[in-house]
Structures are given as C-alpha cells and as structure tokens.
mmCIF file of C-alpha atoms in Angstrom:
data_model
loop_
_atom_site.group_PDB
_atom_site.id
_atom_site.type_symbol
_atom_site.label_atom_id
_atom_site.label_comp_id
_atom_site.label_asym_id
_atom_site.label_seq_id
_atom_site.Cartn_x
_atom_site.Cartn_y
_atom_site.Cartn_z
ATOM 1 C CA MET Z 663 3.645 -22.094 -13.624
ATOM 2 C CA ILE Z 664 1.580 -19.027 -14.551
ATOM 3 C CA ASP Z 665 3.682 -16.131 -15.493
ATOM 4 C CA LYS Z 666 3.320 -13.303 -13.024
ATOM 5 C CA ASN Z 667 3.552 -10.745 -15.841
ATOM 6 C CA VAL Z 668 0.753 -12.174 -17.750
ATOM 7 C CA VAL Z 669 -1.497 -11.764 -14.671
ATOM 8 C CA LYS Z 670 -0.211 -8.087 -14.305
ATOM 9 C CA GLU Z 671 -1.141 -7.403 -17.791
ATOM 10 C CA ILE Z 672 -4.677 -8.788 -17.450
ATOM 11 C CA VAL Z 673 -5.171 -6.774 -14.301
ATOM 12 C CA ASN Z 674 -3.804 -3.563 -15.771
ATOM 13 C CA GLU Z 675 -6.269 -3.992 -18.682
ATOM 14 C CA TRP Z 676 -9.138 -4.032 -16.089
ATOM 15 C CA LEU Z 677 -7.723 -1.151 -14.179
ATOM 16 C CA THR Z 678 -7.853 1.223 -17.222
ATOM 17 C CA GLU Z 679 -11.553 1.219 -16.814
ATOM 18 C CA MET Z 680 -11.418 1.839 -12.907
ATOM 19 C CA ASP Z 681 -10.128 4.260 -10.273
ATOM 20 C CA TYR Z 682 -8.247 1.405 -8.646
ATOM 21 C CA PHE Z 683 -4.501 0.885 -8.761
ATOM 22 C CA LEU Z 684 -2.531 -2.446 -8.525
ATOM 23 C CA VAL Z 685 -0.555 -2.864 -5.320
ATOM 24 C CA ASP Z 686 0.813 -6.458 -5.665
ATOM 25 C CA VAL Z 687 0.593 -9.682 -7.714
ATOM 26 C CA GLN Z 688 2.044 -12.817 -6.397
ATOM 27 C CA VAL Z 689 2.131 -16.236 -8.161
ATOM 28 C CA SER Z 690 3.361 -19.317 -6.110
ATOM 29 C CA THR Z 691 5.024 -22.341 -7.608
ATOM 30 C CA ASP Z 692 1.771 -24.283 -7.063
ATOM 31 C CA ASN Z 693 -0.166 -21.473 -9.157
ATOM 32 C CA ARG Z 694 -1.820 -19.800 -6.205
ATOM 33 C CA ILE Z 695 -2.397 -16.234 -7.644
ATOM 34 C CA VAL Z 696 -2.867 -13.379 -5.185
ATOM 35 C CA VAL Z 697 -3.831 -9.931 -6.501
ATOM 36 C CA GLU Z 698 -4.041 -6.854 -4.263
ATOM 37 C CA ILE Z 699 -5.767 -3.683 -5.545
ATOM 38 C CA ASP Z 700 -6.560 -0.322 -3.739
ATOM 39 C CA HIS Z 701 -8.446 2.835 -4.210
ATOM 40 C CA ILE Z 702 -8.413 5.997 -2.405
ATOM 41 C CA ASP Z 703 -11.785 5.505 -0.944
ATOM 42 C CA GLY Z 704 -11.302 1.765 -0.103
ATOM 43 C CA VAL Z 705 -11.997 -1.573 -2.064
ATOM 44 C CA TRP Z 706 -15.594 -2.861 -2.744
ATOM 45 C CA ILE Z 707 -16.121 -6.586 -2.664
ATOM 46 C CA GLU Z 708 -18.182 -6.312 -5.943
ATOM 47 C CA ASP Z 709 -15.157 -4.838 -7.693
ATOM 48 C CA CYS Z 710 -12.935 -7.666 -6.366
ATOM 49 C CA VAL Z 711 -15.446 -10.071 -7.648
ATOM 50 C CA GLU Z 712 -15.578 -8.255 -11.101
ATOM 51 C CA LEU Z 713 -11.707 -8.303 -11.295
ATOM 52 C CA SER Z 714 -11.656 -12.042 -10.282
ATOM 53 C CA ARG Z 715 -14.161 -12.973 -13.084
ATOM 54 C CA TYR Z 716 -12.218 -10.832 -15.567
ATOM 55 C CA ILE Z 717 -8.915 -12.755 -14.759
ATOM 56 C CA GLU Z 718 -10.684 -15.961 -14.935
ATOM 57 C CA GLU Z 719 -12.060 -15.222 -18.324
ATOM 58 C CA ARG Z 720 -8.467 -14.605 -19.601
ATOM 59 C CA LEU Z 721 -6.552 -17.422 -17.934
ATOM 60 C CA SER Z 722 -7.247 -21.018 -19.321
ATOM 61 C CA ARG Z 723 -8.117 -23.474 -16.658
ATOM 62 C CA ASP Z 724 -7.279 -26.141 -19.359
ATOM 63 C CA GLU Z 725 -3.765 -24.958 -19.539
ATOM 64 C CA HIS Z 726 -3.222 -24.328 -15.847
ATOM 65 C CA ASP Z 727 -4.804 -25.334 -12.762
ATOM 66 C CA TYR Z 728 -4.761 -22.267 -10.399
ATOM 67 C CA GLU Z 729 -6.323 -20.776 -7.259
ATOM 68 C CA LEU Z 730 -7.226 -17.027 -7.446
ATOM 69 C CA GLU Z 731 -7.499 -14.550 -4.725
ATOM 70 C CA VAL Z 732 -8.301 -10.964 -5.350
ATOM 71 C CA GLY Z 733 -8.620 -8.435 -2.404
ATOM 72 C CA SER Z 734 -7.487 -5.058 -1.008
ATOM 73 C CA ALA Z 735 -4.028 -4.269 0.094
ATOM 74 C CA GLY Z 736 -5.309 -4.285 3.817
ATOM 75 C CA LEU Z 737 -5.512 -1.154 6.114
ATOM 76 C CA GLY Z 738 -2.788 -2.233 8.644
ATOM 77 C CA GLN Z 739 -0.366 -3.667 5.952
ATOM 78 C CA PRO Z 740 2.930 -1.894 5.088
ATOM 79 C CA PHE Z 741 2.693 0.194 1.821
ATOM 80 C CA LYS Z 742 4.073 -1.463 -1.233
ATOM 81 C CA VAL Z 743 3.534 1.239 -3.804
ATOM 82 C CA GLU Z 744 3.957 4.972 -4.134
ATOM 83 C CA GLN Z 745 0.156 5.642 -4.671
ATOM 84 C CA GLN Z 746 -0.534 4.319 -1.251
ATOM 85 C CA TYR Z 747 1.640 7.101 0.257
ATOM 86 C CA HIS Z 748 -0.439 9.712 -1.543
ATOM 87 C CA ASN Z 749 -3.592 8.286 -0.442
ATOM 88 C CA PHE Z 750 -2.600 8.643 3.280
ATOM 89 C CA VAL Z 751 -1.229 12.153 3.182
ATOM 90 C CA GLY Z 752 -2.616 13.818 6.382
ATOM 91 C CA LYS Z 753 -3.101 10.368 8.217
ATOM 92 C CA GLU Z 754 -1.034 8.952 10.950
ATOM 93 C CA VAL Z 755 1.661 6.444 9.865
ATOM 94 C CA GLU Z 756 4.401 4.422 11.372
ATOM 95 C CA VAL Z 757 7.852 4.129 9.669
ATOM 96 C CA LEU Z 758 10.367 1.620 10.584
ATOM 97 C CA THR Z 759 13.831 2.938 9.328
ATOM 98 C CA ALA Z 760 16.637 1.007 7.973
ATOM 99 C CA GLU Z 761 18.320 1.229 11.190
ATOM 100 C CA GLY Z 762 15.268 -0.302 13.130
ATOM 101 C CA LYS Z 763 13.896 2.927 14.721
ATOM 102 C CA LYS Z 764 10.248 3.206 14.596
ATOM 103 C CA VAL Z 765 8.747 6.793 13.992
ATOM 104 C CA LYS Z 766 5.007 7.594 14.323
ATOM 105 C CA GLY Z 767 3.619 10.822 13.004
ATOM 106 C CA ILE Z 768 1.446 12.511 10.422
ATOM 107 C CA LEU Z 769 2.398 11.786 6.783
ATOM 108 C CA LYS Z 770 2.821 15.389 5.644
ATOM 109 C CA ALA Z 771 3.962 15.182 1.928
ATOM 110 C CA VAL Z 772 5.079 12.841 -0.814
ATOM 111 C CA ASP Z 773 7.373 14.042 -3.638
ATOM 112 C CA GLY Z 774 8.532 11.077 -6.021
ATOM 113 C CA ARG Z 775 10.051 8.388 -3.872
ATOM 114 C CA ASN Z 776 10.670 10.941 -0.854
ATOM 115 C CA PHE Z 777 8.192 11.621 1.880
ATOM 116 C CA THR Z 778 7.930 13.587 5.063
ATOM 117 C CA VAL Z 779 6.499 12.764 8.358
ATOM 118 C CA ALA Z 780 5.628 15.320 11.099
ATOM 119 C CA VAL Z 781 6.616 13.763 14.452
ATOM 120 C CA ASN Z 782 5.443 15.277 17.551
ATOM 121 C CA GLU Z 783 8.604 15.290 19.850
ATOM 122 C CA LYS Z 784 10.253 17.171 22.605
ATOM 123 C CA VAL Z 785 12.760 19.866 21.292
ATOM 124 C CA THR Z 786 14.890 22.199 23.282
ATOM 125 C CA VAL Z 787 14.091 25.721 22.619
ATOM 126 C CA GLU Z 788 16.480 28.648 23.248
ATOM 127 C CA GLY Z 789 15.299 30.594 26.224
ATOM 128 C CA LYS Z 790 13.222 27.870 27.711
ATOM 129 C CA LYS Z 791 14.312 25.787 30.588
ATOM 130 C CA ARG Z 792 12.380 22.624 29.745
ATOM 131 C CA PRO Z 793 12.029 20.984 26.229
ATOM 132 C CA VAL Z 794 8.687 21.945 24.440
ATOM 133 C CA LYS Z 795 6.621 19.487 22.496
ATOM 134 C CA MET Z 796 6.350 20.460 18.711
ATOM 135 C CA ASP Z 797 5.991 18.898 15.297
ATOM 136 C CA VAL Z 798 9.341 18.081 13.568
ATOM 137 C CA ASP Z 799 9.527 17.065 9.975
ATOM 138 C CA HIS Z 800 11.465 13.868 9.308
ATOM 139 C CA ALA Z 801 12.211 13.273 5.653
ATOM 140 C CA PHE Z 802 12.503 9.640 4.245
ATOM 141 C CA ASN Z 803 12.997 7.815 0.962
ATOM 142 C CA MET Z 804 10.734 4.885 0.339
ATOM 143 C CA ASP Z 805 13.605 2.859 -0.812
ATOM 144 C CA GLU Z 806 15.576 3.376 2.368
ATOM 145 C CA VAL Z 807 12.806 2.354 4.911
ATOM 146 C CA LYS Z 808 11.856 -1.159 6.014
ATOM 147 C CA TYR Z 809 8.220 -0.270 5.942
ATOM 148 C CA THR Z 810 5.570 2.490 6.258
ATOM 149 C CA LYS Z 811 2.004 1.709 7.307
ATOM 150 C CA TYR Z 812 -1.060 3.484 8.214
ATOM 151 C CA ILE Z 813 -1.990 3.359 11.874
ATOM 152 C CA ILE Z 814 -5.590 2.471 12.394
ATOM 153 C CA SER Z 815 -7.168 4.794 15.146
ATOM 154 C CA PHE Z 816 -10.497 4.236 16.767
ATOM 155 C CA LYS Z 817 -10.491 7.662 18.629
#
C-alpha cells in the first residue's frame, strides 16, 4: 500500500510553487489515491492535471499499481482545513454544532481555530413589544463542530 505521507510530501513539493493549499489526501487499501486542493479563486483543471502528472512522475508504477484522482475540495462540501474558513469570510455558511443544531449566517471572522458567524435572528429588545430581527454573533471552535460548509446561492 502506498504511504499517505509520501503522497502528502509530493503534493507539498508541488504546492511550494503555487498559491494552492492542500485540503486532503486519502489512500485506500487498494491504492486509490484522492488528492483535494483548493485556492482562494477556485481550482483550475489545468492545475489538477499538472499536479496529477507531478505525482505520477514521483510514484513508481513498477512498485505499486494505483489509481490517482486530483481535484478541488468542492464548493458544497464541509470545510476540512483552516484555510478554507479564511477563504469564505464574508460569505454565507452553515454550521452543524456538536449538539446537532444547524446555524446559518455570514462567516464574520476567523482567529486560529475559532470563528464567528453572524446570524440574523429575532431578539427581544428592551422597550419594544415585539422581537426585532438583527445580526447576533455566534462563536465556534473548528474542533467542536460537526461541520461548516459554504452555502451556494443563486440569487
């Protein structure tokens, strides 16, 4: 079986020349390698092809028979690395908390492993008879949520 860390090293060598970042590397027991990369402006197919060739030049098919897939992380998929949070600041996201509650709002800030989402919700304001809709900040830790993902909007 091909070592996942070897594949990561090869990908990271290629990344030093690029503005991309590594999202995930998976290697199955039957040597199916899946590499996910991302970029703040999206992933170009030409760059996936280039990375695929780069990996193939460094992995010997004589030693291992493998299948290789290189692609983008996918817009609607949950975030896997911190850089993805930074890329979507100012965009609408959905967070599934550890308790199973879904929260939708604007990803406002990222600080280390912590992030803030501004959620438009009804709030009771002193002096008003009815609740008023306003943005309320909710703080989360990346390690304590089930997932966070970008909400694709066609508006």
